[in-house]
């Protein structure tokens, strides 16, 4: 990893499934990322506010409620509206296989479903953020 990237791990929506988000926040922190966890029950606007305030490189949305096709596009739109379309967006959780191409079409860089080893998630993110940094010419 070129530098310790900052990642906002967020729980959009009204459900209380926060175990996955906490596991990921911890795993990314242990892998050398700077992690900000938003806590439960965040609106897309609150999440994007955190991303802007923290000047984050990436946002990871943990979705187990089934509302991903409603909430993920709202986060992506709000990032563009707030002048941060460069932020890498990843989604994790209970996402039906059939919805993954739709999310990727909206601009989600990767979808992580249960069973992916935690070190592989950190490694993927580090590589993707190194590539993003190169592309941005930072
Ligand atoms: C534990 C659990 C609960 C717990 C939650 C405890 C908690 N604090 O999290 C309790 C008992 C509270 C609960 C309640 C309910 N639940 Co529940 N729950 C589960 C269950 C069994 C396991 C989820 C879990 O914690 N897994 C362990 C964690 C570590 O895994 P994970 O979250 O999937 O995260 C991994 C990956 O997905 C990924 N990941 C996740 N997030 C992120 C984020 C990023 C950035 C990245 C990179 C990766 C990533 O990496 C993680 C590590 O591998 C699932 C079924 C299942 N097999 O997944 C149902 C499930 C999610 N629940 C479900 C439902 C319906 C409910 C209830 C509505 C049931 C009811 N009628 O009351 C309520 C809702 C209550 C509420 N207020 O939200 C459904 C959702 C259906 C849907 N999506 O269409 C599921 C899928 C069960 C089912 N098959 O029907 N639940």
PDB file of C-alpha atoms and ligand atoms in Angstrom:
ATOM      1  CA  UNK A   1       0.000   0.000   0.000  1.00  0.00           C
ATOM      2  CA  UNK A   2       1.467   3.350  -1.113  1.00  0.00           C
ATOM      3  CA  UNK A   3       0.121   5.136   2.002  1.00  0.00           C
ATOM      4  CA  UNK A   4      -2.411   4.357   4.777  1.00  0.00           C
ATOM      5  CA  UNK A   5      -5.664   5.002   2.917  1.00  0.00           C
ATOM      6  CA  UNK A   6      -8.715   6.279   4.785  1.00  0.00           C
ATOM      7  CA  UNK A   7     -11.886   4.208   4.461  1.00  0.00           C
ATOM      8  CA  UNK A   8     -15.357   5.022   5.777  1.00  0.00           C
ATOM      9  CA  UNK A   9     -17.226   1.820   6.669  1.00  0.00           C
ATOM     10  CA  UNK A  10     -20.915   2.623   6.719  1.00  0.00           C
ATOM     11  CA  UNK A  11     -24.233   0.985   7.545  1.00  0.00           C
ATOM     12  CA  UNK A  12     -26.932   2.587   5.400  1.00  0.00           C
ATOM     13  CA  UNK A  13     -30.560   1.912   6.216  1.00  0.00           C
ATOM     14  CA  UNK A  14     -32.775   0.944   9.098  1.00  0.00           C
ATOM     15  CA  UNK A  15     -31.664  -2.606   9.938  1.00  0.00           C
ATOM     16  CA  UNK A  16     -29.435  -3.623  12.831  1.00  0.00           C
ATOM     17  CA  UNK A  17     -27.059  -6.072  11.102  1.00  0.00           C
ATOM     18  CA  UNK A  18     -23.774  -4.542  12.200  1.00  0.00           C
ATOM     19  CA  UNK A  19     -21.570  -7.598  12.792  1.00  0.00           C
ATOM     20  CA  UNK A  20     -20.161  -7.673   9.262  1.00  0.00           C
ATOM     21  CA  UNK A  21     -19.408  -3.938   9.261  1.00  0.00           C
ATOM     22  CA  UNK A  22     -17.588  -4.235  12.599  1.00  0.00           C
ATOM     23  CA  UNK A  23     -15.609  -7.274  11.441  1.00  0.00           C
ATOM     24  CA  UNK A  24     -14.575  -5.446   8.265  1.00  0.00           C
ATOM     25  CA  UNK A  25     -13.710  -2.237  10.109  1.00  0.00           C
ATOM     26  CA  UNK A  26     -11.434  -4.186  12.440  1.00  0.00           C
ATOM     27  CA  UNK A  27      -9.864  -6.257   9.641  1.00  0.00           C
ATOM     28  CA  UNK A  28      -9.088  -3.176   7.545  1.00  0.00           C
ATOM     29  CA  UNK A  29      -7.650  -1.376  10.546  1.00  0.00           C
ATOM     30  CA  UNK A  30      -5.401  -4.378  11.281  1.00  0.00           C
ATOM     31  CA  UNK A  31      -4.345  -4.347   7.615  1.00  0.00           C
ATOM     32  CA  UNK A  32      -3.065  -0.764   7.987  1.00  0.00           C
ATOM     33  CA  UNK A  33      -6.009   1.325   6.760  1.00  0.00           C
ATOM     34  CA  UNK A  34      -7.349   4.344   8.637  1.00  0.00           C
ATOM     35  CA  UNK A  35     -10.935   3.313   9.310  1.00  0.00           C
ATOM     36  CA  UNK A  36     -13.921   5.433  10.280  1.00  0.00           C
ATOM     37  CA  UNK A  37     -17.031   3.434  11.198  1.00  0.00           C
ATOM     38  CA  UNK A  38     -20.278   5.395  11.002  1.00  0.00           C
ATOM     39  CA  UNK A  39     -22.392   3.164  13.226  1.00  0.00           C
ATOM     40  CA  UNK A  40     -25.922   1.995  12.441  1.00  0.00           C
ATOM     41  CA  UNK A  41     -28.883   3.692  10.763  1.00  0.00           C
ATOM     42  CA  UNK A  42     -27.107   6.131   8.490  1.00  0.00           C
ATOM     43  CA  UNK A  43     -28.776   7.948   5.621  1.00  0.00           C
ATOM     44  CA  UNK A  44     -26.875   8.228   2.314  1.00  0.00           C
ATOM     45  CA  UNK A  45     -26.470  11.948   3.044  1.00  0.00           C
ATOM     46  CA  UNK A  46     -24.944  11.283   6.481  1.00  0.00           C
ATOM     47  CA  UNK A  47     -22.540   8.764   4.965  1.00  0.00           C
ATOM     48  CA  UNK A  48     -21.397  11.161   2.248  1.00  0.00           C
ATOM     49  CA  UNK A  49     -21.046  13.914   4.848  1.00  0.00           C
ATOM     50  CA  UNK A  50     -18.657  11.618   6.787  1.00  0.00           C
ATOM     51  CA  UNK A  51     -16.714  10.833   3.597  1.00  0.00           C
ATOM     52  CA  UNK A  52     -16.290  14.545   2.820  1.00  0.00           C
ATOM     53  CA  UNK A  53     -15.427  15.531   6.405  1.00  0.00           C
ATOM     54  CA  UNK A  54     -12.886  12.727   6.731  1.00  0.00           C
ATOM     55  CA  UNK A  55     -11.492  13.280   3.229  1.00  0.00           C
ATOM     56  CA  UNK A  56     -11.797   9.516   2.693  1.00  0.00           C
ATOM     57  CA  UNK A  57     -10.349   7.582  -0.232  1.00  0.00           C
ATOM     58  CA  UNK A  58     -13.017   4.880  -0.154  1.00  0.00           C
ATOM     59  CA  UNK A  59     -16.397   4.074   1.321  1.00  0.00           C
ATOM     60  CA  UNK A  60     -17.515   0.547   2.172  1.00  0.00           C
ATOM     61  CA  UNK A  61     -21.261   0.032   2.451  1.00  0.00           C
ATOM     62  CA  UNK A  62     -22.435  -2.942   4.501  1.00  0.00           C
ATOM     63  CA  UNK A  63     -25.865  -4.064   3.291  1.00  0.00           C
ATOM     64  CA  UNK A  64     -27.815  -7.039   4.624  1.00  0.00           C
ATOM     65  CA  UNK A  65     -31.309  -5.562   4.569  1.00  0.00           C
ATOM     66  CA  UNK A  66     -32.103  -6.071   0.890  1.00  0.00           C
ATOM     67  CA  UNK A  67     -32.307  -2.294   0.317  1.00  0.00           C
ATOM     68  CA  UNK A  68     -29.022  -2.103  -1.637  1.00  0.00           C
ATOM     69  CA  UNK A  69     -30.642  -1.196  -4.979  1.00  0.00           C
ATOM     70  CA  UNK A  70     -32.353   1.775  -3.321  1.00  0.00           C
ATOM     71  CA  UNK A  71     -29.613   3.057  -1.023  1.00  0.00           C
ATOM     72  CA  UNK A  72     -26.378   2.430  -2.957  1.00  0.00           C
ATOM     73  CA  UNK A  73     -27.429   4.645  -5.930  1.00  0.00           C
ATOM     74  CA  UNK A  74     -28.321   7.411  -3.468  1.00  0.00           C
ATOM     75  CA  UNK A  75     -24.843   7.269  -1.941  1.00  0.00           C
ATOM     76  CA  UNK A  76     -23.233   7.362  -5.400  1.00  0.00           C
ATOM     77  CA  UNK A  77     -25.405  10.302  -6.498  1.00  0.00           C
ATOM     78  CA  UNK A  78     -24.663  12.205  -3.280  1.00  0.00           C
ATOM     79  CA  UNK A  79     -20.909  11.662  -3.725  1.00  0.00           C
ATOM     80  CA  UNK A  80     -21.142  13.230  -7.194  1.00  0.00           C
ATOM     81  CA  UNK A  81     -23.269  16.102  -5.869  1.00  0.00           C
ATOM     82  CA  UNK A  82     -20.725  16.777  -3.118  1.00  0.00           C
ATOM     83  CA  UNK A  83     -17.832  16.833  -5.600  1.00  0.00           C
ATOM     84  CA  UNK A  84     -16.344  13.465  -4.597  1.00  0.00           C
ATOM     85  CA  UNK A  85     -17.127  11.122  -7.530  1.00  0.00           C
ATOM     86  CA  UNK A  86     -13.507   9.902  -7.255  1.00  0.00           C
ATOM     87  CA  UNK A  87     -14.204   8.016  -4.003  1.00  0.00           C
ATOM     88  CA  UNK A  88     -13.933   4.253  -4.446  1.00  0.00           C
ATOM     89  CA  UNK A  89     -17.227   2.601  -3.501  1.00  0.00           C
ATOM     90  CA  UNK A  90     -17.368  -1.039  -2.392  1.00  0.00           C
ATOM     91  CA  UNK A  91     -20.368  -2.951  -1.106  1.00  0.00           C
ATOM     92  CA  UNK A  92     -20.478  -6.002   1.162  1.00  0.00           C
ATOM     93  CA  UNK A  93     -23.164  -8.176   2.691  1.00  0.00           C
ATOM     94  CA  UNK A  94     -26.123 -10.230   1.521  1.00  0.00           C
ATOM     95  CA  UNK A  95     -26.304  -9.245  -2.141  1.00  0.00           C
ATOM     96  CA  UNK A  96     -28.034 -11.599  -4.600  1.00  0.00           C
ATOM     97  CA  UNK A  97     -25.739 -12.644  -7.469  1.00  0.00           C
ATOM     98  CA  UNK A  98     -28.201 -11.164  -9.978  1.00  0.00           C
ATOM     99  CA  UNK A  99     -27.874  -7.661  -8.458  1.00  0.00           C
ATOM    100  CA  UNK A 100     -24.070  -7.492  -8.644  1.00  0.00           C
ATOM    101  CA  UNK A 101     -23.870  -6.385 -12.322  1.00  0.00           C
ATOM    102  CA  UNK A 102     -26.469  -3.682 -11.602  1.00  0.00           C
ATOM    103  CA  UNK A 103     -24.408  -2.327  -8.699  1.00  0.00           C
ATOM    104  CA  UNK A 104     -21.215  -2.463 -10.764  1.00  0.00           C
ATOM    105  CA  UNK A 105     -23.018  -0.630 -13.563  1.00  0.00           C
ATOM    106  CA  UNK A 106     -23.827   2.155 -11.097  1.00  0.00           C
ATOM    107  CA  UNK A 107     -20.134   2.568 -10.297  1.00  0.00           C
ATOM    108  CA  UNK A 108     -19.548   0.146  -7.417  1.00  0.00           C
ATOM    109  CA  UNK A 109     -15.953  -1.068  -7.742  1.00  0.00           C
ATOM    110  CA  UNK A 110     -16.533  -4.458  -6.101  1.00  0.00           C
ATOM    111  CA  UNK A 111     -19.137  -6.450  -4.180  1.00  0.00           C
ATOM    112  CA  UNK A 112     -17.945  -8.731  -1.345  1.00  0.00           C
ATOM    113  CA  UNK A 113     -20.380 -11.428  -0.238  1.00  0.00           C
ATOM    114  CA  UNK A 114     -19.964 -13.719   2.824  1.00  0.00           C
ATOM    115  CA  UNK A 115     -17.076 -16.176   2.720  1.00  0.00           C
ATOM    116  CA  UNK A 116     -14.433 -13.962   1.130  1.00  0.00           C
ATOM    117  CA  UNK A 117     -11.319 -14.207   3.378  1.00  0.00           C
ATOM    118  CA  UNK A 118     -10.679 -10.962   5.252  1.00  0.00           C
ATOM    119  CA  UNK A 119      -7.022 -10.631   4.102  1.00  0.00           C
ATOM    120  CA  UNK A 120      -8.220 -10.887   0.495  1.00  0.00           C
ATOM    121  CA  UNK A 121     -10.588  -7.924   1.045  1.00  0.00           C
ATOM    122  CA  UNK A 122      -7.773  -5.770   2.444  1.00  0.00           C
ATOM    123  CA  UNK A 123      -5.407  -6.786  -0.343  1.00  0.00           C
ATOM    124  CA  UNK A 124      -8.012  -6.041  -3.025  1.00  0.00           C
ATOM    125  CA  UNK A 125      -8.745  -2.621  -1.546  1.00  0.00           C
ATOM    126  CA  UNK A 126      -5.064  -1.675  -1.193  1.00  0.00           C
ATOM    127  CA  UNK A 127      -4.405  -2.589  -4.817  1.00  0.00           C
ATOM    128  CA  UNK A 128      -7.499  -0.775  -6.094  1.00  0.00           C
ATOM    129  CA  UNK A 129      -6.620   2.370  -4.123  1.00  0.00           C
ATOM    130  CA  UNK A 130      -3.011   2.292  -5.352  1.00  0.00           C
ATOM    131  CA  UNK A 131      -4.379   2.101  -8.928  1.00  0.00           C
ATOM    132  CA  UNK A 132      -6.847   4.948  -8.227  1.00  0.00           C
ATOM    133  CA  UNK A 133      -4.061   7.125  -6.846  1.00  0.00           C
ATOM    134  CA  UNK A 134      -1.952   6.474  -9.933  1.00  0.00           C
ATOM    135  CA  UNK A 135      -4.892   7.306 -12.220  1.00  0.00           C
ATOM    136  CA  UNK A 136      -5.595  10.528 -10.302  1.00  0.00           C
ATOM    137  CA  UNK A 137      -1.913  11.416 -10.674  1.00  0.00           C
ATOM    138  CA  UNK A 138      -1.542  12.108  -6.948  1.00  0.00           C
TER     139      UNK A 138
HETATM  140  C1  LIG B   1     -26.959 -12.407  12.810  1.00  0.00           C
HETATM  141  C2  LIG B   1     -28.224 -12.049  12.041  1.00  0.00           C
HETATM  142  C3  LIG B   1     -29.129 -11.221  12.674  1.00  0.00           C
HETATM  143  C4  LIG B   1     -28.851 -10.568  14.032  1.00  0.00           C
HETATM  144  C5  LIG B   1     -27.986  -9.317  13.795  1.00  0.00           C
HETATM  145  C6  LIG B   1     -26.997  -9.064  14.920  1.00  0.00           C
HETATM  146  C7  LIG B   1     -26.043  -7.975  14.564  1.00  0.00           C
HETATM  147  N1  LIG B   1     -25.794  -7.117  15.535  1.00  0.00           N
HETATM  148  O1  LIG B   1     -25.495  -7.870  13.459  1.00  0.00           O
HETATM  149  C8  LIG B   1     -30.320 -10.250  14.506  1.00  0.00           C
HETATM  150  C9  LIG B   1     -30.842 -11.402  15.322  1.00  0.00           C
HETATM  151  C10 LIG B   1     -30.471  -8.961  15.317  1.00  0.00           C
HETATM  152  C11 LIG B   1     -31.052 -10.228  13.166  1.00  0.00           C
HETATM  153  C12 LIG B   1     -32.304  -9.661  13.028  1.00  0.00           C
HETATM  154  C13 LIG B   1     -33.031  -9.647  11.841  1.00  0.00           C
HETATM  155  N2  LIG B   1     -32.674 -10.244  10.667  1.00  0.00           N
HETATM  156 CO1  LIG B   1     -30.960 -11.107  10.385  1.00  0.00          CO
HETATM  157  N3  LIG B   1     -29.520 -12.251  10.026  1.00  0.00           N
HETATM  158  C14 LIG B   1     -28.474 -12.568  10.724  1.00  0.00           C
HETATM  159  C15 LIG B   1     -27.666 -13.635   9.951  1.00  0.00           C
HETATM  160  C16 LIG B   1     -28.061 -15.002  10.507  1.00  0.00           C
HETATM  161  C17 LIG B   1     -26.152 -13.518  10.000  1.00  0.00           C
HETATM  162  C18 LIG B   1     -25.579 -12.121   9.672  1.00  0.00           C
HETATM  163  C19 LIG B   1     -24.192 -12.015  10.259  1.00  0.00           C
HETATM  164  O2  LIG B   1     -23.981 -11.369  11.277  1.00  0.00           O
HETATM  165  N4  LIG B   1     -23.215 -12.673   9.636  1.00  0.00           N
HETATM  166  C20 LIG B   1     -21.818 -12.645  10.127  1.00  0.00           C
HETATM  167  C21 LIG B   1     -21.107 -11.416   9.494  1.00  0.00           C
HETATM  168  C22 LIG B   1     -19.657 -11.376   9.957  1.00  0.00           C
HETATM  169  O3  LIG B   1     -21.157 -11.621   8.112  1.00  0.00           O
HETATM  170  P1  LIG B   1     -21.716 -10.536   7.064  1.00  0.00           P
HETATM  171  O4  LIG B   1     -22.466  -9.464   7.738  1.00  0.00           O
HETATM  172  O5  LIG B   1     -22.348 -11.234   5.930  1.00  0.00           O
HETATM  173  O6  LIG B   1     -20.351  -9.850   6.582  1.00  0.00           O
HETATM  174  C23 LIG B   1     -19.429 -10.508   5.753  1.00  0.00           C
HETATM  175  C24 LIG B   1     -19.645 -10.267   4.261  1.00  0.00           C
HETATM  176  O7  LIG B   1     -20.993 -10.108   3.917  1.00  0.00           O
HETATM  177  C25 LIG B   1     -18.799  -9.073   3.959  1.00  0.00           C
HETATM  178  N5  LIG B   1     -19.284  -7.720   4.292  1.00  0.00           N
HETATM  179  C26 LIG B   1     -20.344  -7.303   5.004  1.00  0.00           C
HETATM  180  N6  LIG B   1     -20.379  -5.986   5.084  1.00  0.00           N
HETATM  181  C27 LIG B   1     -19.306  -5.517   4.416  1.00  0.00           C
HETATM  182  C28 LIG B   1     -18.855  -4.215   4.160  1.00  0.00           C
HETATM  183  C29 LIG B   1     -17.690  -4.032   3.420  1.00  0.00           C
HETATM  184  C30 LIG B   1     -17.178  -2.657   3.222  1.00  0.00           C
HETATM  185  C31 LIG B   1     -16.997  -5.148   2.892  1.00  0.00           C
HETATM  186  C32 LIG B   1     -15.766  -4.951   2.093  1.00  0.00           C
HETATM  187  C33 LIG B   1     -17.455  -6.452   3.117  1.00  0.00           C
HETATM  188  C34 LIG B   1     -18.594  -6.621   3.889  1.00  0.00           C
HETATM  189  O8  LIG B   1     -17.662  -9.332   4.764  1.00  0.00           O
HETATM  190  C35 LIG B   1     -18.091  -9.862   6.045  1.00  0.00           C
HETATM  191  C36 LIG B   1     -17.047 -10.811   6.536  1.00  0.00           C
HETATM  192  O9  LIG B   1     -16.968 -11.935   5.674  1.00  0.00           O
HETATM  193  C37 LIG B   1     -28.205 -13.415   8.494  1.00  0.00           C
HETATM  194  C38 LIG B   1     -28.195 -14.620   7.580  1.00  0.00           C
HETATM  195  C39 LIG B   1     -26.852 -14.852   6.962  1.00  0.00           C
HETATM  196  N7  LIG B   1     -26.542 -16.105   6.771  1.00  0.00           N
HETATM  197  O10 LIG B   1     -26.125 -13.918   6.609  1.00  0.00           O
HETATM  198  C40 LIG B   1     -29.629 -12.921   8.747  1.00  0.00           C
HETATM  199  C41 LIG B   1     -30.305 -11.994   7.745  1.00  0.00           C
HETATM  200  C42 LIG B   1     -29.335 -10.924   7.286  1.00  0.00           C
HETATM  201  N8  LIG B   1     -31.363 -11.406   8.552  1.00  0.00           N
HETATM  202  C43 LIG B   1     -32.482 -11.233   7.909  1.00  0.00           C
HETATM  203  C44 LIG B   1     -33.678 -10.704   8.463  1.00  0.00           C
HETATM  204  C45 LIG B   1     -34.902 -10.751   7.559  1.00  0.00           C
HETATM  205  C46 LIG B   1     -33.734 -10.212   9.764  1.00  0.00           C
HETATM  206  C47 LIG B   1     -34.947  -9.625  10.478  1.00  0.00           C
HETATM  207  C48 LIG B   1     -35.775  -8.653   9.633  1.00  0.00           C
HETATM  208  C49 LIG B   1     -35.783 -10.820  10.968  1.00  0.00           C
HETATM  209  C50 LIG B   1     -37.117 -10.449  11.622  1.00  0.00           C
HETATM  210  N9  LIG B   1     -38.188 -10.704  10.891  1.00  0.00           N
HETATM  211  O11 LIG B   1     -37.111  -9.950  12.717  1.00  0.00           O
HETATM  212  C51 LIG B   1     -34.334  -8.939  11.724  1.00  0.00           C
HETATM  213  C52 LIG B   1     -34.071  -7.445  11.495  1.00  0.00           C
HETATM  214  C53 LIG B   1     -33.813  -6.750  12.793  1.00  0.00           C
HETATM  215  C54 LIG B   1     -33.231  -5.388  12.602  1.00  0.00           C
HETATM  216  N10 LIG B   1     -33.561  -4.459  13.474  1.00  0.00           N
HETATM  217  O12 LIG B   1     -32.476  -5.137  11.696  1.00  0.00           O
HETATM  218  C55 LIG B   1     -32.362 -11.679   6.475  1.00  0.00           C
HETATM  219  C56 LIG B   1     -32.265 -10.519   5.468  1.00  0.00           C
HETATM  220  C57 LIG B   1     -33.077 -10.836   4.229  1.00  0.00           C
HETATM  221  C58 LIG B   1     -32.764  -9.978   3.033  1.00  0.00           C
HETATM  222  N11 LIG B   1     -31.662  -9.318   2.914  1.00  0.00           N
HETATM  223  O13 LIG B   1     -33.566 -10.009   2.119  1.00  0.00           O
HETATM  224  C59 LIG B   1     -31.107 -12.629   6.540  1.00  0.00           C
HETATM  225  C60 LIG B   1     -30.301 -12.699   5.233  1.00  0.00           C
HETATM  226  C61 LIG B   1     -31.645 -14.034   6.933  1.00  0.00           C
HETATM  227  C62 LIG B   1     -32.452 -14.671   5.816  1.00  0.00           C
HETATM  228  N12 LIG B   1     -31.858 -15.584   5.067  1.00  0.00           N
HETATM  229  O14 LIG B   1     -33.591 -14.357   5.623  1.00  0.00           O
HETATM  230  N13 LIG B   1     -30.357 -10.855  12.190  1.00  0.00           N
END
